[in-house]
Amino acid sequence: MDERIRRHAEILVEDCVEAEPGDMVEVNAPAVAEDLVVAIYEKLGEIGARPSLSWRHPRSSRAYDRAMDEDDYTLLDHRLAALEETDAYIGIRGSENVAETSDVPPENQTAARRANTEIQEQLADTRWVGTQYPAPGNAQKAEMSTAAYEDFVYRAVDRDWDEQREFQAQMVELLDGASEVRIVSGDETDLTMSVDGMIPENDADDANMPGGEVFTAPVPDSVEGTVHFDLPRMWRGEEILDARLTFEDGEVVEYSASQNEDALDEILETDEGARRLGELGIGMNRGIDQFTYNMLFDEKMGDTVHLALGRAYEENVGEDRERNDSSIHVDMITDMSEDSYIEVDGEIVQRNGTFTFEDGFEAEDDGTEPEATA
C-alpha cells in the first residue's frame, strides 16, 4: 500500500477525530476508496476503537432517487439512530464518475435533503471529519492525471498542521471582536457584512482534511452589496459560472449566472434561509495552488474567499445572535489574487491575496485608501 495512504489515515484517526479506545467510529466511503478504508481500519485497530462501515454507491442512490416520488421522502430514522450512538465519523469522498447523479430530479434531491436535516444536525454534534480520496473521476474533473492528482491531494493533506494553525490564528485574531468586514474584488464585488458578536473559527486539521481556512458567520440581515463568484461551482453535476448576487438587508434580491442559472435558482429557492449567507470563509492553505472543481480543496486556496448560502454553523454564532437556518450550505468562491482587498473595521488586512502578516503585503494599491463604507 502507498505509504501516503497510511499517513492520510493516521492524520484522520489521530489528529482529526482523535479516536480513543472504545470509541464507536463510523467510516462512510465509496468503494473506490477501499485502500484508505483499509488503512483507517488498521489504525483504529491499533487504538482499540470500534468501527462500522457504510459504503456509498452513487449508481444505487441515482436509481433510488429517480424512482422516488418527491412527496415520499421522510427522515431516515435508522440512520439517525446509528449516528446518535456514534462517537466519531469519518466521511470519505471519491468518484469514478462525478456526474453520476446529475440526472436525478432536483426537486427530489431537495426533498431528501429537507427530510433529513435532523441527520445533518446530529452529525454536527459528533466528532467528524470529511476528506478526499484521490479517485480517477476527481482527477479527470480536475484535468489532471491520476498520479498528478494523487500528488496534489497528499501535498494538501500531509502538512505541518500545528504550523498551519498558528499561521491562521493571526487571521482569527483580526476577526475576533470585529464589527464589519468588507470584500472588494475588481469592479463587480463590493460586499459588506456585520460580524459583530460572531465567533471566528480556525480550521486546520479539524472537520475538513485538508483544512486551511478561517471562517465565521455574518449577522444574517447585515449583508449589503454585490458579489461576483468568478470561480465555478458544481451543483448536482452542473457547472454554475459567473454567479452574481446582490444583497439588500441580508437577502439576495437579484441574481444571475452565465451558465446554469437554473441551478443557482434551485439553490436560492430551497427555503427561506437559502437567500441569506451562513458563512464567510477565508482560504489560507498555501499547499493548494490550483482550482480542481472540488470545494473541499478550492475553498482553502490562499488567494480566495468563499461565502455560503444557507445554514450557519452553530460554533460561529455568538450568544444572543441570530443563526441563519437552512437545509443547505452552499459555498461559492471569489478569487482575491488581483485587484482585491479585505477590510476589517476599515483596515485592509489582505491585499491581492497577501495577508497583512505576510511578507510582501501592501496596505495601498495605488496610493489612495478605499472609500469609507457607509
mmCIF file of C-alpha atoms in Angstrom:
data_model
loop_
_atom_site.group_PDB
_atom_site.id
_atom_site.type_symbol
_atom_site.label_atom_id
_atom_site.label_comp_id
_atom_site.label_asym_id
_atom_site.label_seq_id
_atom_site.Cartn_x
_atom_site.Cartn_y
_atom_site.Cartn_z
ATOM 1 C CA MET A 1 0.000 0.000 0.000
ATOM 2 C CA ASP A 2 1.166 3.533 -0.760
ATOM 3 C CA GLU A 3 2.616 4.916 2.479
ATOM 4 C CA ARG A 4 0.907 8.227 1.745
ATOM 5 C CA ILE A 5 -2.428 6.454 2.229
ATOM 6 C CA ARG A 6 -1.328 5.190 5.643
ATOM 7 C CA ARG A 7 -0.221 8.708 6.548
ATOM 8 C CA HIS A 8 -3.604 10.044 5.411
ATOM 9 C CA ALA A 9 -5.353 7.504 7.647
ATOM 10 C CA GLU A 10 -3.131 8.411 10.593
ATOM 11 C CA ILE A 11 -3.990 12.101 10.265
ATOM 12 C CA LEU A 12 -7.727 11.357 10.049
ATOM 13 C CA VAL A 13 -7.845 8.989 13.009
ATOM 14 C CA GLU A 14 -5.337 10.559 15.392
ATOM 15 C CA ASP A 15 -5.434 14.276 14.580
ATOM 16 C CA CYS A 16 -8.888 14.957 13.142
ATOM 17 C CA VAL A 17 -11.331 12.806 15.146
ATOM 18 C CA GLU A 18 -8.839 11.917 17.912
ATOM 19 C CA ALA A 19 -10.156 8.360 18.199
ATOM 20 C CA GLU A 20 -9.743 6.705 21.580
ATOM 21 C CA PRO A 21 -10.045 3.113 22.818
ATOM 22 C CA GLY A 22 -13.672 2.007 22.827
ATOM 23 C CA ASP A 23 -14.901 4.832 20.571
ATOM 24 C CA MET A 24 -17.623 3.830 18.129
ATOM 25 C CA VAL A 25 -16.398 5.178 14.784
ATOM 26 C CA GLU A 26 -18.392 5.188 11.576
ATOM 27 C CA VAL A 27 -16.464 5.177 8.307
ATOM 28 C CA ASN A 28 -18.553 6.249 5.315
ATOM 29 C CA ALA A 29 -16.881 5.801 1.934
ATOM 30 C CA PRO A 30 -17.277 4.930 -1.743
ATOM 31 C CA ALA A 31 -15.834 1.614 -2.954
ATOM 32 C CA VAL A 32 -13.146 3.412 -4.952
ATOM 33 C CA ALA A 33 -11.588 4.497 -1.638
ATOM 34 C CA GLU A 34 -11.125 0.929 -0.377
ATOM 35 C CA ASP A 35 -7.387 1.318 0.273
ATOM 36 C CA LEU A 36 -7.937 4.301 2.554
ATOM 37 C CA VAL A 37 -10.699 2.440 4.396
ATOM 38 C CA VAL A 38 -8.326 -0.488 4.992
ATOM 39 C CA ALA A 39 -5.655 1.869 6.337
ATOM 40 C CA ILE A 40 -8.184 3.590 8.623
ATOM 41 C CA TYR A 41 -9.405 0.244 9.985
ATOM 42 C CA GLU A 42 -5.807 -0.776 10.645
ATOM 43 C CA LYS A 43 -5.191 2.423 12.617
ATOM 44 C CA LEU A 44 -8.475 2.078 14.538
ATOM 45 C CA GLY A 45 -7.493 -1.492 15.415
ATOM 46 C CA GLU A 46 -4.166 -0.323 16.825
ATOM 47 C CA ILE A 47 -6.047 2.138 19.042
ATOM 48 C CA GLY A 48 -8.808 -0.267 20.095
ATOM 49 C CA ALA A 49 -11.721 1.708 18.693
ATOM 50 C CA ARG A 50 -14.902 0.012 17.417
ATOM 51 C CA PRO A 51 -15.534 0.801 13.744
ATOM 52 C CA SER A 52 -18.519 0.305 11.485
ATOM 53 C CA LEU A 53 -18.522 0.758 7.737
ATOM 54 C CA SER A 54 -21.182 2.159 5.420
ATOM 55 C CA TRP A 55 -20.433 2.098 1.709
ATOM 56 C CA ARG A 56 -21.775 4.781 -0.610
ATOM 57 C CA HIS A 57 -22.844 3.715 -4.082
ATOM 58 C CA PRO A 58 -23.820 6.597 -6.383
ATOM 59 C CA ARG A 59 -25.445 4.359 -9.005
ATOM 60 C CA SER A 60 -27.751 2.896 -6.374
ATOM 61 C CA SER A 61 -28.531 6.349 -5.000
ATOM 62 C CA ARG A 62 -29.340 7.521 -8.513
ATOM 63 C CA ALA A 63 -31.688 4.588 -9.113
ATOM 64 C CA TYR A 64 -33.480 5.151 -5.813
ATOM 65 C CA ASP A 65 -33.907 8.898 -6.184
ATOM 66 C CA ARG A 66 -35.144 8.627 -9.771
ATOM 67 C CA ALA A 67 -37.740 6.076 -8.655
ATOM 68 C CA MET A 68 -38.923 8.040 -5.612
ATOM 69 C CA ASP A 69 -41.833 10.439 -5.530
ATOM 70 C CA GLU A 70 -40.899 13.889 -4.266
ATOM 71 C CA ASP A 71 -43.582 13.734 -1.560
ATOM 72 C CA ASP A 72 -42.492 10.358 -0.179
ATOM 73 C CA TYR A 73 -39.174 11.361 1.376
ATOM 74 C CA THR A 74 -39.122 11.068 5.166
ATOM 75 C CA LEU A 75 -36.436 11.073 7.830
ATOM 76 C CA LEU A 76 -34.159 8.011 7.753
ATOM 77 C CA ASP A 77 -34.778 7.123 11.385
ATOM 78 C CA HIS A 78 -32.395 4.155 11.390
ATOM 79 C CA ARG A 79 -29.603 6.363 10.034
ATOM 80 C CA LEU A 80 -30.275 8.948 12.737
ATOM 81 C CA ALA A 81 -30.335 6.256 15.444
ATOM 82 C CA ALA A 82 -26.932 4.967 14.321
ATOM 83 C CA LEU A 83 -25.412 8.456 14.417
ATOM 84 C CA GLU A 84 -26.798 9.031 17.903
ATOM 85 C CA GLU A 85 -24.675 6.071 19.062
ATOM 86 C CA THR A 86 -21.576 7.195 17.131
ATOM 87 C CA ASP A 87 -18.618 8.887 18.845
ATOM 88 C CA ALA A 88 -16.688 9.806 15.688
ATOM 89 C CA TYR A 89 -17.457 9.901 11.981
ATOM 90 C CA ILE A 90 -15.013 9.779 9.061
ATOM 91 C CA GLY A 91 -16.577 10.644 5.702
ATOM 92 C CA ILE A 92 -14.567 9.942 2.547
ATOM 93 C CA ARG A 93 -15.261 11.407 -0.877
ATOM 94 C CA GLY A 94 -14.140 9.882 -4.145
ATOM 95 C CA SER A 95 -15.760 9.396 -7.537
ATOM 96 C CA GLU A 96 -15.387 7.212 -10.559
ATOM 97 C CA ASN A 97 -17.968 9.469 -12.245
ATOM 98 C CA VAL A 98 -18.528 12.886 -10.682
ATOM 99 C CA ALA A 99 -21.741 13.338 -12.708
ATOM 100 C CA GLU A 100 -23.356 10.022 -11.714
ATOM 101 C CA THR A 101 -26.361 11.679 -10.026
ATOM 102 C CA SER A 102 -26.621 14.668 -12.354
ATOM 103 C CA ASP A 103 -29.903 13.451 -13.884
ATOM 104 C CA VAL A 104 -31.718 12.984 -10.585
ATOM 105 C CA PRO A 105 -34.665 15.422 -10.487
ATOM 106 C CA PRO A 106 -33.536 18.442 -8.462
ATOM 107 C CA GLU A 107 -36.830 18.569 -6.594
ATOM 108 C CA ASN A 108 -36.155 15.032 -5.317
ATOM 109 C CA GLN A 109 -32.686 15.944 -4.106
ATOM 110 C CA THR A 110 -34.083 18.996 -2.336
ATOM 111 C CA ALA A 111 -36.861 16.935 -0.742
ATOM 112 C CA ALA A 112 -34.381 14.319 0.508
ATOM 113 C CA ARG A 113 -32.164 16.999 2.000
ATOM 114 C CA ARG A 114 -35.077 18.696 3.773
ATOM 115 C CA ALA A 115 -36.376 15.411 5.170
ATOM 116 C CA ASN A 116 -33.011 14.549 6.671
ATOM 117 C CA THR A 117 -31.986 17.888 8.146
ATOM 118 C CA GLU A 118 -32.033 16.272 11.592
ATOM 119 C CA ILE A 119 -29.310 13.868 10.476
ATOM 120 C CA GLN A 120 -27.055 16.755 9.469
ATOM 121 C CA GLU A 121 -27.670 18.398 12.821
ATOM 122 C CA GLN A 122 -26.763 15.188 14.649
ATOM 123 C CA LEU A 123 -23.615 14.800 12.573
ATOM 124 C CA ALA A 124 -22.602 18.337 13.522
ATOM 125 C CA ASP A 125 -22.765 17.272 17.186
ATOM 126 C CA THR A 126 -20.418 14.332 16.523
ATOM 127 C CA ARG A 127 -16.626 14.401 16.208
ATOM 128 C CA TRP A 128 -16.420 14.268 12.445
ATOM 129 C CA VAL A 129 -14.116 14.824 9.526
ATOM 130 C CA GLY A 130 -14.640 14.840 5.766
ATOM 131 C CA THR A 131 -11.807 14.078 3.370
ATOM 132 C CA GLN A 132 -10.994 13.208 -0.232
ATOM 133 C CA TYR A 133 -9.562 10.048 -1.730
ATOM 134 C CA PRO A 134 -7.713 10.818 -4.996
ATOM 135 C CA ALA A 135 -10.044 8.860 -7.261
ATOM 136 C CA PRO A 136 -9.812 8.821 -11.082
ATOM 137 C CA GLY A 137 -13.113 10.631 -11.565
ATOM 138 C CA ASN A 138 -11.984 13.547 -9.445
ATOM 139 C CA ALA A 139 -8.627 13.625 -11.224
ATOM 140 C CA GLN A 140 -10.400 13.786 -14.572
ATOM 141 C CA LYS A 141 -12.632 16.632 -13.418
ATOM 142 C CA ALA A 142 -9.538 18.497 -12.260
ATOM 143 C CA GLU A 143 -7.998 17.898 -15.715
ATOM 144 C CA MET A 144 -5.079 16.052 -14.136
ATOM 145 C CA SER A 145 -3.597 12.585 -14.478
ATOM 146 C CA THR A 146 -4.441 10.246 -11.620
ATOM 147 C CA ALA A 147 -0.802 10.284 -10.475
ATOM 148 C CA ALA A 148 -0.619 14.090 -10.553
ATOM 149 C CA TYR A 149 -3.904 14.346 -8.674
ATOM 150 C CA GLU A 150 -2.618 11.952 -6.014
ATOM 151 C CA ASP A 151 0.419 14.195 -5.543
ATOM 152 C CA PHE A 152 -1.855 17.243 -5.296
ATOM 153 C CA VAL A 153 -4.140 15.649 -2.681
ATOM 154 C CA TYR A 154 -1.370 14.354 -0.466
ATOM 155 C CA ARG A 155 0.567 17.621 -0.704
ATOM 156 C CA ALA A 156 -2.524 19.427 0.636
ATOM 157 C CA VAL A 157 -3.186 16.811 3.344
ATOM 158 C CA ASP A 158 0.263 15.970 4.716
ATOM 159 C CA ARG A 159 1.302 19.322 6.170
ATOM 160 C CA ASP A 160 2.617 20.663 9.450
ATOM 161 C CA TRP A 161 -0.830 21.340 10.873
ATOM 162 C CA ASP A 162 0.462 22.931 14.063
ATOM 163 C CA GLU A 163 2.326 25.494 11.946
ATOM 164 C CA GLN A 164 -0.733 25.975 9.722
ATOM 165 C CA ARG A 165 -2.924 26.573 12.762
ATOM 166 C CA GLU A 166 -0.521 29.223 14.097
ATOM 167 C CA PHE A 167 -0.492 30.967 10.717
ATOM 168 C CA GLN A 168 -4.282 31.056 10.590
ATOM 169 C CA ALA A 169 -4.547 32.174 14.211
ATOM 170 C CA GLN A 170 -3.324 35.591 13.081
ATOM 171 C CA MET A 171 -6.446 35.978 10.930
ATOM 172 C CA VAL A 172 -8.666 34.736 13.756
ATOM 173 C CA GLU A 173 -7.202 37.444 15.973
ATOM 174 C CA LEU A 174 -8.084 40.113 13.396
ATOM 175 C CA LEU A 175 -11.695 38.906 13.221
ATOM 176 C CA ASP A 176 -12.167 38.260 16.911
ATOM 177 C CA GLY A 177 -14.218 41.138 18.301
ATOM 178 C CA ALA A 178 -14.515 42.811 14.879
ATOM 179 C CA SER A 179 -17.689 44.585 13.793
ATOM 180 C CA GLU A 180 -17.629 44.767 9.988
ATOM 181 C CA VAL A 181 -15.946 43.034 7.050
ATOM 182 C CA ARG A 182 -15.780 44.425 3.537
ATOM 183 C CA ILE A 183 -14.766 42.378 0.488
ATOM 184 C CA VAL A 184 -13.787 44.155 -2.734
ATOM 185 C CA SER A 185 -12.614 42.479 -5.935
ATOM 186 C CA GLY A 186 -12.428 44.206 -9.289
ATOM 187 C CA ASP A 187 -15.436 46.203 -10.439
ATOM 188 C CA GLU A 188 -18.102 43.621 -9.590
ATOM 189 C CA THR A 189 -17.601 42.659 -5.955
ATOM 190 C CA ASP A 190 -18.154 45.116 -3.131
ATOM 191 C CA LEU A 191 -19.841 43.459 -0.188
ATOM 192 C CA THR A 192 -20.095 44.467 3.454
ATOM 193 C CA MET A 193 -21.402 42.472 6.382
ATOM 194 C CA SER A 194 -21.527 42.707 10.141
ATOM 195 C CA VAL A 195 -19.711 40.028 12.136
ATOM 196 C CA ASP A 196 -20.417 41.748 15.446
ATOM 197 C CA GLY A 197 -20.782 39.155 18.174
ATOM 198 C CA MET A 198 -19.960 36.274 15.829
ATOM 199 C CA ILE A 199 -17.155 33.806 16.524
ATOM 200 C CA PRO A 200 -14.301 33.151 14.067
ATOM 201 C CA GLU A 201 -13.040 29.567 13.873
ATOM 202 C CA ASN A 202 -9.612 28.240 12.926
ATOM 203 C CA ASP A 203 -9.989 25.176 10.670
ATOM 204 C CA ALA A 204 -6.639 23.434 10.366
ATOM 205 C CA ASP A 205 -6.896 19.654 10.935
ATOM 206 C CA ASP A 206 -10.391 19.543 12.381
ATOM 207 C CA ALA A 207 -13.605 18.882 10.459
ATOM 208 C CA ASN A 208 -12.043 19.082 6.988
ATOM 209 C CA MET A 209 -8.970 17.334 5.708
ATOM 210 C CA PRO A 210 -7.355 19.194 4.152
ATOM 211 C CA GLY A 211 -8.133 22.167 6.333
ATOM 212 C CA GLY A 212 -6.803 25.630 5.763
ATOM 213 C CA GLU A 213 -9.391 28.329 6.348
ATOM 214 C CA VAL A 214 -10.668 30.799 8.896
ATOM 215 C CA PHE A 215 -14.436 31.140 8.888
ATOM 216 C CA THR A 216 -17.193 32.993 10.683
ATOM 217 C CA ALA A 217 -20.867 33.817 10.205
ATOM 218 C CA PRO A 218 -22.339 37.150 9.143
ATOM 219 C CA VAL A 219 -25.207 38.700 11.048
ATOM 220 C CA PRO A 220 -27.993 37.442 8.735
ATOM 221 C CA ASP A 221 -29.697 40.738 7.898
ATOM 222 C CA SER A 222 -26.487 42.777 7.629
ATOM 223 C CA VAL A 223 -25.138 41.762 4.217
ATOM 224 C CA GLU A 224 -25.211 44.566 1.641
ATOM 225 C CA GLY A 225 -23.808 44.897 -1.861
ATOM 226 C CA THR A 226 -22.871 42.707 -4.795
ATOM 227 C CA VAL A 227 -20.556 39.733 -5.170
ATOM 228 C CA HIS A 228 -19.244 38.047 -8.313
ATOM 229 C CA PHE A 229 -18.211 34.421 -7.806
ATOM 230 C CA ASP A 230 -15.662 34.192 -10.603
ATOM 231 C CA LEU A 231 -14.711 30.580 -9.920
ATOM 232 C CA PRO A 232 -17.160 27.827 -10.973
ATOM 233 C CA ARG A 233 -19.438 25.968 -8.600
ATOM 234 C CA MET A 234 -20.541 22.394 -9.310
ATOM 235 C CA TRP A 235 -24.108 21.686 -8.218
ATOM 236 C CA ARG A 236 -25.841 18.397 -8.937
ATOM 237 C CA GLY A 237 -23.330 17.748 -11.711
ATOM 238 C CA GLU A 238 -23.983 21.137 -13.334
ATOM 239 C CA GLU A 239 -21.357 23.865 -13.548
ATOM 240 C CA ILE A 240 -22.577 27.286 -12.427
ATOM 241 C CA LEU A 241 -20.429 30.001 -13.996
ATOM 242 C CA ASP A 242 -20.112 33.697 -13.147
ATOM 243 C CA ALA A 243 -22.740 33.720 -10.421
ATOM 244 C CA ARG A 244 -23.601 37.267 -9.348
ATOM 245 C CA LEU A 245 -25.661 38.041 -6.256
ATOM 246 C CA THR A 246 -26.962 41.345 -4.955
ATOM 247 C CA PHE A 247 -27.924 41.591 -1.280
ATOM 248 C CA GLU A 248 -30.187 44.046 0.496
ATOM 249 C CA ASP A 249 -30.871 43.747 4.222
ATOM 250 C CA GLY A 250 -29.079 40.407 4.139
ATOM 251 C CA GLU A 251 -31.229 38.799 1.447
ATOM 252 C CA VAL A 252 -30.499 38.037 -2.207
ATOM 253 C CA VAL A 253 -32.689 40.378 -4.263
ATOM 254 C CA GLU A 254 -31.060 39.913 -7.678
ATOM 255 C CA TYR A 255 -29.003 37.113 -9.167
ATOM 256 C CA SER A 256 -27.648 35.818 -12.451
ATOM 257 C CA ALA A 257 -25.195 33.325 -13.906
ATOM 258 C CA SER A 258 -23.684 32.986 -17.362
ATOM 259 C CA GLN A 259 -24.241 29.216 -17.293
ATOM 260 C CA ASN A 260 -26.804 27.039 -15.473
ATOM 261 C CA GLU A 261 -28.655 29.919 -13.871
ATOM 262 C CA ASP A 262 -31.486 27.450 -13.222
ATOM 263 C CA ALA A 263 -29.185 25.553 -10.838
ATOM 264 C CA LEU A 264 -28.474 28.790 -8.970
ATOM 265 C CA ASP A 265 -32.218 29.409 -8.840
ATOM 266 C CA GLU A 266 -32.722 25.929 -7.354
ATOM 267 C CA ILE A 267 -30.242 26.695 -4.583
ATOM 268 C CA LEU A 268 -31.878 30.020 -3.725
ATOM 269 C CA GLU A 269 -35.388 28.573 -3.756
ATOM 270 C CA THR A 270 -34.577 25.715 -1.362
ATOM 271 C CA ASP A 271 -36.019 27.522 1.658
ATOM 272 C CA GLU A 272 -36.119 30.966 3.257
ATOM 273 C CA GLY A 273 -32.629 30.713 4.725
ATOM 274 C CA ALA A 274 -31.089 29.848 1.369
ATOM 275 C CA ARG A 275 -31.245 33.501 0.276
ATOM 276 C CA ARG A 276 -29.042 34.606 3.176
ATOM 277 C CA LEU A 277 -25.406 33.983 3.977
ATOM 278 C CA GLY A 278 -24.387 31.498 6.645
ATOM 279 C CA GLU A 279 -20.606 31.712 6.293
ATOM 280 C CA LEU A 280 -17.706 33.934 5.375
ATOM 281 C CA GLY A 281 -14.593 31.836 4.806
ATOM 282 C CA ILE A 282 -11.035 32.959 4.054
ATOM 283 C CA GLY A 283 -8.764 30.430 2.327
ATOM 284 C CA MET A 284 -5.259 30.106 3.792
ATOM 285 C CA ASN A 285 -3.771 26.743 2.712
ATOM 286 C CA ARG A 286 -0.761 27.581 0.516
ATOM 287 C CA GLY A 287 -0.376 23.887 -0.329
ATOM 288 C CA ILE A 288 -3.475 24.176 -2.535
ATOM 289 C CA ASP A 289 -2.341 26.116 -5.566
ATOM 290 C CA GLN A 290 -4.838 25.281 -8.302
ATOM 291 C CA PHE A 291 -8.569 25.055 -8.854
ATOM 292 C CA THR A 292 -9.831 21.456 -9.144
ATOM 293 C CA TYR A 293 -13.651 21.669 -9.118
ATOM 294 C CA ASN A 294 -13.634 20.245 -5.595
ATOM 295 C CA MET A 295 -14.902 22.577 -2.895
ATOM 296 C CA LEU A 296 -13.051 20.706 -0.143
ATOM 297 C CA PHE A 297 -9.825 21.987 -1.695
ATOM 298 C CA ASP A 298 -10.862 25.027 -3.703
ATOM 299 C CA GLU A 299 -12.304 26.984 -0.770
ATOM 300 C CA LYS A 300 -8.986 26.607 1.100
ATOM 301 C CA MET A 301 -6.820 28.248 -1.596
ATOM 302 C CA GLY A 302 -4.836 31.081 -0.071
ATOM 303 C CA ASP A 303 -5.955 33.735 -2.566
ATOM 304 C CA THR A 304 -9.707 33.237 -2.186
ATOM 305 C CA VAL A 305 -12.722 33.972 -0.065
ATOM 306 C CA HIS A 306 -15.878 31.902 -0.057
ATOM 307 C CA LEU A 307 -19.392 32.699 1.032
ATOM 308 C CA ALA A 308 -22.004 30.083 1.823
ATOM 309 C CA LEU A 309 -25.669 30.454 1.098
ATOM 310 C CA GLY A 310 -27.792 28.828 3.770
ATOM 311 C CA ARG A 311 -27.081 27.294 7.135
ATOM 312 C CA ALA A 312 -24.651 28.924 9.571
ATOM 313 C CA TYR A 313 -22.537 26.726 11.807
ATOM 314 C CA GLU A 314 -23.568 26.890 15.440
ATOM 315 C CA GLU A 315 -19.990 27.357 16.634
ATOM 316 C CA ASN A 316 -19.815 30.665 14.729
ATOM 317 C CA VAL A 317 -22.943 32.188 16.252
ATOM 318 C CA GLY A 318 -22.401 34.195 19.395
ATOM 319 C CA GLU A 319 -24.706 34.324 22.375
ATOM 320 C CA ASP A 320 -27.864 36.323 21.708
ATOM 321 C CA ARG A 321 -27.102 36.388 17.959
ATOM 322 C CA GLU A 322 -29.430 35.075 15.263
ATOM 323 C CA ARG A 323 -28.319 31.955 13.399
ATOM 324 C CA ASN A 324 -29.276 31.669 9.750
ATOM 325 C CA ASP A 325 -31.012 28.306 9.312
ATOM 326 C CA SER A 326 -31.462 26.318 6.121
ATOM 327 C CA SER A 327 -31.327 22.744 4.868
ATOM 328 C CA ILE A 328 -28.415 23.715 2.602
ATOM 329 C CA HIS A 329 -24.939 25.162 2.988
ATOM 330 C CA VAL A 330 -23.554 26.017 -0.463
ATOM 331 C CA ASP A 331 -20.097 27.581 -0.691
ATOM 332 C CA MET A 332 -19.140 29.780 -3.648
ATOM 333 C CA ILE A 333 -15.709 31.277 -4.322
ATOM 334 C CA THR A 334 -14.243 34.620 -5.345
ATOM 335 C CA ASP A 335 -10.627 34.916 -6.489
ATOM 336 C CA MET A 336 -8.812 37.564 -4.435
ATOM 337 C CA SER A 337 -5.389 37.339 -6.092
ATOM 338 C CA GLU A 338 -5.669 40.542 -8.151
ATOM 339 C CA ASP A 339 -7.287 43.966 -7.757
ATOM 340 C CA SER A 340 -8.804 42.876 -4.460
ATOM 341 C CA TYR A 341 -8.738 43.514 -0.742
ATOM 342 C CA ILE A 342 -10.378 42.505 2.518
ATOM 343 C CA GLU A 343 -11.155 45.161 5.109
ATOM 344 C CA VAL A 344 -11.868 44.538 8.783
ATOM 345 C CA ASP A 345 -13.322 47.564 10.593
ATOM 346 C CA GLY A 346 -11.902 49.886 7.940
ATOM 347 C CA GLU A 347 -8.387 48.412 7.950
ATOM 348 C CA ILE A 348 -7.101 46.431 4.972
ATOM 349 C CA VAL A 349 -5.947 43.007 6.193
ATOM 350 C CA GLN A 350 -5.390 41.360 2.819
ATOM 351 C CA ARG A 351 -4.344 42.893 -0.487
ATOM 352 C CA ASN A 352 -4.268 40.846 -3.703
ATOM 353 C CA GLY A 353 -4.153 37.589 -1.748
ATOM 354 C CA THR A 354 -1.353 38.624 0.637
ATOM 355 C CA PHE A 355 -2.226 39.000 4.304
ATOM 356 C CA THR A 356 -1.027 41.878 6.455
ATOM 357 C CA PHE A 357 1.101 39.439 8.499
ATOM 358 C CA GLU A 358 2.877 38.039 5.404
ATOM 359 C CA ASP A 359 5.956 39.318 3.622
ATOM 360 C CA GLY A 360 5.067 41.421 0.592
ATOM 361 C CA PHE A 361 1.853 42.856 1.982
ATOM 362 C CA GLU A 362 0.953 46.323 0.685
ATOM 363 C CA ALA A 363 -1.725 48.271 2.508
ATOM 364 C CA GLU A 364 -2.311 50.500 -0.522
ATOM 365 C CA ASP A 365 -2.631 49.534 -4.142
ATOM 366 C CA ASP A 366 -2.441 52.888 -5.907
ATOM 367 C CA GLY A 367 -1.549 55.381 -3.226
ATOM 368 C CA THR A 368 -5.128 56.001 -2.114
ATOM 369 C CA GLU A 369 -7.164 54.336 0.553
ATOM 370 C CA PRO A 370 -10.531 52.827 -0.456
ATOM 371 C CA GLU A 371 -13.631 54.892 0.059
ATOM 372 C CA ALA A 372 -15.131 54.597 3.505
ATOM 373 C CA THR A 373 -18.074 52.246 3.812
ATOM 374 C CA ALA A 374 -21.471 53.607 4.624
#
